[in-house]
Short mmCIF file of C-alpha atoms and ligand atoms in Angstrom, two decimals:
data_model
loop_
_atom_site.label_atom_id
_atom_site.label_comp_id
_atom_site.label_asym_id
_atom_site.label_seq_id
_atom_site.Cartn_x
_atom_site.Cartn_y
_atom_site.Cartn_z
CA MET O 171 38.58 -32.54 12.37
CA GLU O 172 40.25 -30.30 14.56
CA SER O 173 43.77 -31.43 16.59
CA ASP O 174 44.46 -31.07 19.97
CA GLY O 175 48.16 -30.64 19.30
CA PHE O 176 49.19 -34.07 20.43
CA GLY O 177 47.84 -36.47 18.31
CA GLU O 178 44.94 -37.24 20.75
CA GLY O 179 42.13 -36.94 17.95
CA ASP O 180 44.42 -39.67 15.82
CA LEU O 181 44.64 -41.98 18.59
CA GLU O 182 40.34 -41.77 19.54
CA ARG O 183 39.93 -42.57 15.99
CA PHE O 184 42.02 -45.58 15.29
CA VAL O 185 40.86 -47.48 18.83
CA CYS O 186 37.32 -46.86 17.60
CA LEU O 187 38.46 -48.08 14.28
CA ILE O 188 39.81 -51.23 14.86
CA ASP O 189 37.28 -51.89 17.51
CA GLY O 190 34.55 -51.24 14.57
CA MET O 191 36.90 -53.22 11.93
CA ASN O 192 37.16 -56.13 14.93
CA LEU O 193 33.17 -56.51 14.81
CA ILE O 194 33.03 -56.62 10.77
CA VAL O 195 36.13 -59.41 10.95
CA HIS O 196 34.29 -61.84 13.81
CA ASP O 197 31.17 -61.74 11.72
CA PHE O 198 33.36 -62.63 8.37
CA ASN O 199 34.95 -65.15 10.40
CA ASN O 200 31.72 -66.87 11.27
CA LEU O 201 31.08 -66.82 7.81
CA LEU O 202 34.12 -68.65 7.01
CA ALA O 203 32.84 -71.16 8.97
CA VAL O 204 29.67 -71.54 8.02
CA ILE O 205 30.83 -72.27 4.35
CA GLY O 206 33.81 -74.48 5.21
CA GLY O 207 31.59 -76.71 7.51
CA ASN O 208 28.99 -77.22 4.54
CA LEU O 209 31.75 -77.67 1.49
CA GLU O 210 33.06 -80.49 3.95
CA MET O 211 29.95 -82.20 3.98
CA LEU O 212 29.88 -82.11 0.63
CA GLU O 213 32.97 -83.54 -0.07
CA SER O 214 31.82 -86.76 2.18
CA ARG O 215 28.90 -86.54 0.13
CA LEU O 216 31.09 -86.20 -3.46
CA LEU O 217 33.69 -88.87 -2.81
CA ALA O 218 33.25 -90.76 -6.33
CA SER O 219 32.16 -87.45 -8.32
CA GLU O 220 34.62 -85.36 -10.87
CA ASP O 221 33.45 -82.12 -8.90
CA LEU O 222 35.33 -83.75 -5.78
CA GLY O 223 38.45 -81.62 -6.59
CA LEU O 224 36.23 -78.39 -7.45
CA VAL O 225 34.85 -78.89 -3.78
CA ARG O 226 38.07 -79.60 -1.37
CA GLU O 227 39.49 -76.45 -3.39
CA ALA O 228 36.60 -74.26 -1.98
CA ARG O 229 37.11 -75.92 1.42
CA SER O 230 41.05 -75.36 1.64
CA ALA O 231 40.15 -71.58 0.29
CA ALA O 232 37.72 -71.30 3.13
CA GLU O 233 40.20 -72.75 5.66
CA ASP O 234 42.69 -69.93 4.77
CA GLY O 235 39.98 -67.02 4.61
CA VAL O 236 39.42 -68.35 8.43
CA ARG O 237 42.99 -68.26 9.21
CA LEU O 238 43.37 -65.21 8.16
CA THR O 239 40.36 -63.32 9.71
CA SER O 240 41.82 -65.00 13.03
CA GLN O 241 45.19 -63.24 12.24
CA LEU O 242 43.23 -60.08 11.76
CA LEU O 243 41.08 -60.60 14.81
CA ALA O 244 44.45 -61.27 17.13
CA PHE O 245 45.86 -58.31 15.55
CA GLY O 246 42.80 -55.55 16.14
CA ARG O 247 42.52 -57.06 19.98
CA ARG O 248 41.01 -54.40 21.86
CA PRO O 249 44.03 -53.17 23.91
CA VAL O 250 44.09 -54.72 27.05
CA LEU O 251 42.52 -52.34 29.66
CA ALA O 252 44.47 -51.33 32.49
CA PRO O 253 42.00 -50.57 35.35
CA ARG O 254 42.96 -49.18 38.47
CA ALA O 255 41.28 -46.30 41.12
CA VAL O 256 41.65 -42.86 39.28
CA ASP O 257 40.24 -39.91 41.04
CA VAL O 258 37.93 -39.10 38.54
CA GLY O 259 37.37 -35.54 39.99
CA LYS O 260 40.98 -34.89 39.60
CA LEU O 261 40.93 -36.06 36.11
CA VAL O 262 38.22 -34.19 34.83
CA ALA O 263 39.66 -30.74 36.38
CA GLU O 264 43.17 -31.62 34.68
CA PHE O 265 41.55 -32.43 31.63
CA SER O 266 39.20 -29.41 31.19
CA GLY O 267 41.38 -27.45 29.42
CA ILE O 268 41.29 -30.02 26.90
CA LEU O 269 37.87 -30.82 26.59
CA GLN O 270 37.29 -26.46 26.39
CA ARG O 271 39.46 -26.56 23.40
CA ARG O 272 37.68 -29.81 21.62
CA VAL O 273 34.18 -27.71 22.36
CA GLY O 274 35.44 -24.65 21.24
CA ASP O 275 35.17 -20.80 22.49
CA ALA O 276 30.71 -20.94 21.65
CA VAL O 277 30.14 -23.53 24.19
CA GLU O 278 30.33 -22.76 28.02
CA LEU O 279 31.89 -25.98 29.98
CA ARG O 280 30.91 -26.27 33.50
CA ILE O 281 32.28 -28.91 35.88
CA VAL O 282 30.05 -29.89 38.56
CA VAL O 283 31.33 -31.99 41.35
CA THR O 284 29.34 -33.81 44.74
CA GLY O 285 30.95 -35.58 46.96
CA ARG O 286 34.58 -36.52 47.87
CA ARG O 287 37.13 -39.08 46.87
CA LEU O 288 34.73 -40.10 44.30
CA ARG O 289 37.31 -42.90 42.27
CA ALA O 290 36.61 -45.42 40.23
CA VAL O 291 38.30 -48.28 39.16
CA VAL O 292 39.27 -47.48 35.03
CA ASP O 293 41.68 -47.67 32.32
CA LYS O 294 42.69 -43.77 32.97
CA ALA O 295 43.71 -43.03 29.41
CA GLN O 296 40.01 -44.79 27.63
CA LEU O 297 38.35 -42.77 29.94
CA GLN O 298 40.15 -39.20 28.72
CA THR O 299 39.28 -40.81 24.97
CA VAL O 300 35.39 -41.35 26.06
CA LEU O 301 35.59 -38.12 27.56
CA LEU O 302 36.50 -36.47 24.16
CA ASN O 303 34.74 -38.54 22.05
CA LEU O 304 31.41 -37.26 24.12
CA ALA O 305 32.67 -33.78 24.36
CA THR O 306 33.20 -34.26 20.57
CA ASN O 307 29.18 -35.10 20.20
CA ALA O 308 28.30 -32.00 22.32
CA ARG O 309 30.26 -29.63 20.28
CA ASP O 310 28.38 -31.18 16.69
CA ALA O 311 25.03 -30.86 18.47
CA MET O 312 25.58 -27.08 19.45
CA PRO O 313 27.23 -25.59 15.88
CA ASN O 314 25.92 -22.37 17.60
CA GLY O 315 27.07 -22.89 21.10
CA GLY O 316 25.59 -23.65 24.16
CA ARG O 317 26.62 -25.08 27.51
CA LEU O 318 28.04 -28.56 28.44
CA THR O 319 27.73 -29.80 31.84
CA VAL O 320 30.17 -32.35 33.17
CA GLU O 321 28.46 -33.30 36.99
CA LEU O 322 30.62 -36.11 38.89
CA SER O 323 28.82 -37.61 41.45
CA GLY O 324 28.69 -41.13 43.52
CA LEU O 325 25.71 -43.48 43.59
CA GLU O 326 24.82 -46.76 45.50
CA VAL O 327 23.10 -49.50 43.77
CA ALA O 328 21.02 -51.35 46.28
CA ASP O 329 19.51 -54.86 45.53
CA ASP O 330 15.82 -53.66 45.32
CA TYR O 331 17.00 -50.75 42.83
CA SER O 332 17.30 -53.56 39.66
CA ASP O 333 14.07 -51.55 38.23
CA ILE O 334 15.41 -48.29 38.01
CA TYR O 335 18.61 -48.99 36.79
CA PRO O 336 18.69 -52.50 35.28
CA ARG O 337 22.02 -53.05 33.58
CA LEU O 338 23.55 -52.29 37.11
CA GLN O 339 24.94 -54.84 39.61
CA PRO O 340 23.93 -53.63 43.34
CA GLY O 341 27.42 -51.68 44.28
CA ARG O 342 28.91 -48.54 44.26
CA TYR O 343 29.39 -46.34 41.59
CA ILE O 344 30.32 -43.01 40.25
CA VAL O 345 28.50 -41.65 38.06
CA ILE O 346 29.81 -38.62 34.84
CA SER O 347 27.19 -37.09 33.41
CA LEU O 348 27.23 -35.07 30.46
CA THR O 349 24.66 -32.60 29.25
CA ASP O 350 24.44 -30.53 26.56
CA ASN O 351 21.42 -28.68 25.23
CA GLY O 352 22.07 -28.76 21.92
CA VAL O 353 20.08 -30.29 19.10
CA GLY O 354 19.37 -33.44 20.64
CA MET O 355 17.83 -36.57 19.13
CA PRO O 356 14.42 -38.07 17.90
CA ALA O 357 13.83 -41.67 19.28
CA ASN O 358 15.21 -43.39 15.50
CA VAL O 359 18.15 -41.87 16.43
CA ARG O 360 18.48 -42.44 20.12
CA GLU O 361 17.99 -46.54 19.49
CA ARG O 362 20.64 -46.95 17.14
CA ALA O 363 22.93 -44.04 18.92
CA PHE O 364 25.64 -46.87 20.04
CA GLU O 365 25.96 -49.02 17.26
CA PRO O 366 29.03 -49.06 15.37
CA PHE O 367 29.51 -47.17 12.48
CA PHE O 368 25.74 -45.36 12.82
CA THR O 369 26.02 -41.63 12.20
CA THR O 370 24.06 -39.13 10.95
CA LYS O 371 26.55 -36.87 9.75
CA PRO O 372 28.71 -35.87 6.63
CA SER O 373 31.13 -38.73 6.43
CA SER O 374 34.08 -35.69 6.79
CA ALA O 375 32.63 -35.31 10.32
CA GLY O 376 32.18 -38.53 11.93
CA GLU O 377 32.68 -42.18 11.64
CA GLY O 378 29.77 -43.19 14.00
CA LEU O 379 32.19 -44.83 16.10
CA GLY O 380 32.36 -42.48 19.34
CA LEU O 381 29.38 -43.74 21.14
CA SER O 382 30.54 -47.53 20.33
CA MET O 383 33.92 -47.08 22.11
CA VAL O 384 32.05 -45.48 25.04
CA TYR O 385 29.18 -47.98 25.17
CA GLY O 386 32.01 -50.51 24.77
CA PHE O 387 34.27 -49.11 27.64
CA ALA O 388 31.75 -49.03 30.10
CA ARG O 389 30.83 -52.83 29.32
CA GLN O 390 34.27 -54.13 30.09
CA SER O 391 34.64 -51.68 32.96
CA ALA O 392 31.96 -53.22 34.85
CA GLY O 393 29.82 -49.96 34.54
CA HIS O 394 26.84 -49.06 32.25
CA VAL O 395 25.96 -46.24 29.84
CA ARG O 396 22.60 -44.46 29.73
CA LEU O 397 21.50 -42.02 26.81
CA ASP O 398 18.59 -39.44 27.50
CA SER O 399 18.00 -37.13 24.74
CA ALA O 400 14.58 -35.40 23.03
CA PRO O 401 14.53 -33.12 19.70
CA GLU O 402 15.40 -29.49 21.22
CA GLN O 403 15.99 -31.01 24.66
CA GLY O 404 19.26 -31.32 24.66
CA THR O 405 21.24 -34.88 25.42
CA THR O 406 22.48 -35.83 28.61
CA VAL O 407 25.07 -38.99 28.58
CA ARG O 408 25.24 -40.35 31.96
CA LEU O 409 28.75 -43.26 32.43
CA PHE O 410 27.98 -45.68 35.86
CA LEU O 411 31.64 -46.66 36.58
CA PRO O 412 32.54 -48.99 39.51
CA ARG O 413 33.83 -47.19 42.38
CA ALA O 414 37.07 -47.93 43.94
CA ARG O 415 36.90 -48.71 47.60
CA ASP O 416 38.57 -47.02 49.89
CA GLU O 417 41.83 -48.50 51.50
CA ALA O 418 41.60 -48.03 55.27
CA VAL O 419 45.34 -46.77 55.24
CA ALA O 420 44.04 -43.39 53.36
CA VAL O 421 41.33 -42.88 55.53
CA PRO O 422 41.99 -40.21 58.84
CA ILE O 423 40.37 -41.50 61.86
CA GLY O 424 36.75 -40.65 61.41
CA GLY O 425 36.95 -39.50 58.30
CA ALA O 426 35.29 -42.53 56.34
CA GLY O 427 34.30 -40.66 53.09
N1 ADP I 117 25.11 -35.06 22.61
C1 ADP I 117 24.82 -35.59 20.98
N2 ADP I 117 23.15 -34.61 20.94
C2 ADP I 117 22.59 -35.33 19.79
N3 ADP I 117 22.83 -35.79 18.93
C3 ADP I 117 24.06 -36.95 19.45
C4 ADP I 117 24.63 -36.55 20.52
N4 ADP I 117 25.60 -37.30 20.73
C5 ADP I 117 25.84 -38.67 19.42
N5 ADP I 117 24.32 -38.19 19.02
C6 ADP I 117 23.59 -38.77 17.65
O1 ADP I 117 24.19 -39.87 17.42
C7 ADP I 117 25.08 -40.69 16.70
C8 ADP I 117 26.21 -41.48 16.45
O2 ADP I 117 27.54 -40.80 17.27
P1 ADP I 117 28.62 -41.07 17.75
O3 ADP I 117 28.85 -42.87 17.90
O4 ADP I 117 29.79 -40.34 18.31
O5 ADP I 117 29.14 -40.96 15.64
P2 ADP I 117 29.37 -39.90 15.20
O6 ADP I 117 29.55 -38.62 16.77
O7 ADP I 117 30.58 -39.98 14.61
O8 ADP I 117 28.57 -39.62 14.11
C9 ADP I 117 25.38 -39.18 15.93
O9 ADP I 117 25.63 -39.09 14.60
C10 ADP I 117 24.22 -38.29 16.11
O10 ADP I 117 23.04 -38.21 15.57
MG1 MG I 118 30.80 -38.64 17.77
#
């Protein structure tokens, strides 16, 4: 994998890996709890038997396992997000050089901003990681070059929009969409694309954690992410993030934007 020269890619991979590990450890923890619980029941039925010692040992080992996995879970706990009002237009503009380097010279990067004061309540560093993950996917989908369009806009989800946006609470959002004109995804890939460790790439190119990180970020930010893709048609990923409320202080007279 390429490097941006200041380790951003390494951080990205590390955060995604820890996230994926966490899911596995969590499942493992549940399995151990079931084993321990059953052994405990067995123990009470075997009180007079010679086999009691074996069961006790097994149960104590299962308890050690639960302790160990709990420690792993504590270690791998998601970095606490520090959400605050972030000017997404400014962030993307500042980040465009890094995005361009990520997709490479053969891909034309376009940035389209509709509206003003597009501020979302998010963790800035995590949003940058999300953009890098999505740009990496776009690059991989366009091995012979193409175009990546990043669009920013505002969206108001009204109460009666629930059939159009079933996953979004009514309210105001910032929409960040990334559209590539790459290979696109067939239905069986699209349906699984957000799964941790799901990848169609050779192991040297992908770990299958990019989109699962994006999904986790969107949900943790009280937003949502949507995927539109078809073979040969390209792909659009839309991120919906809660919009920051305009502080009255910052709004000039007559200029509530
Ligand atoms: N922009 C895209 N165009 C086509 N396919 C994509 C795109 N983004 C993601 N995918 C598909 O979704 C899979 C999962 O993506 P991701 O979670 O980022 O893992 P990885 O990139 O490591 O494979 C990819 O392997 C690919 O098949
Ligand atoms: Mg990826």
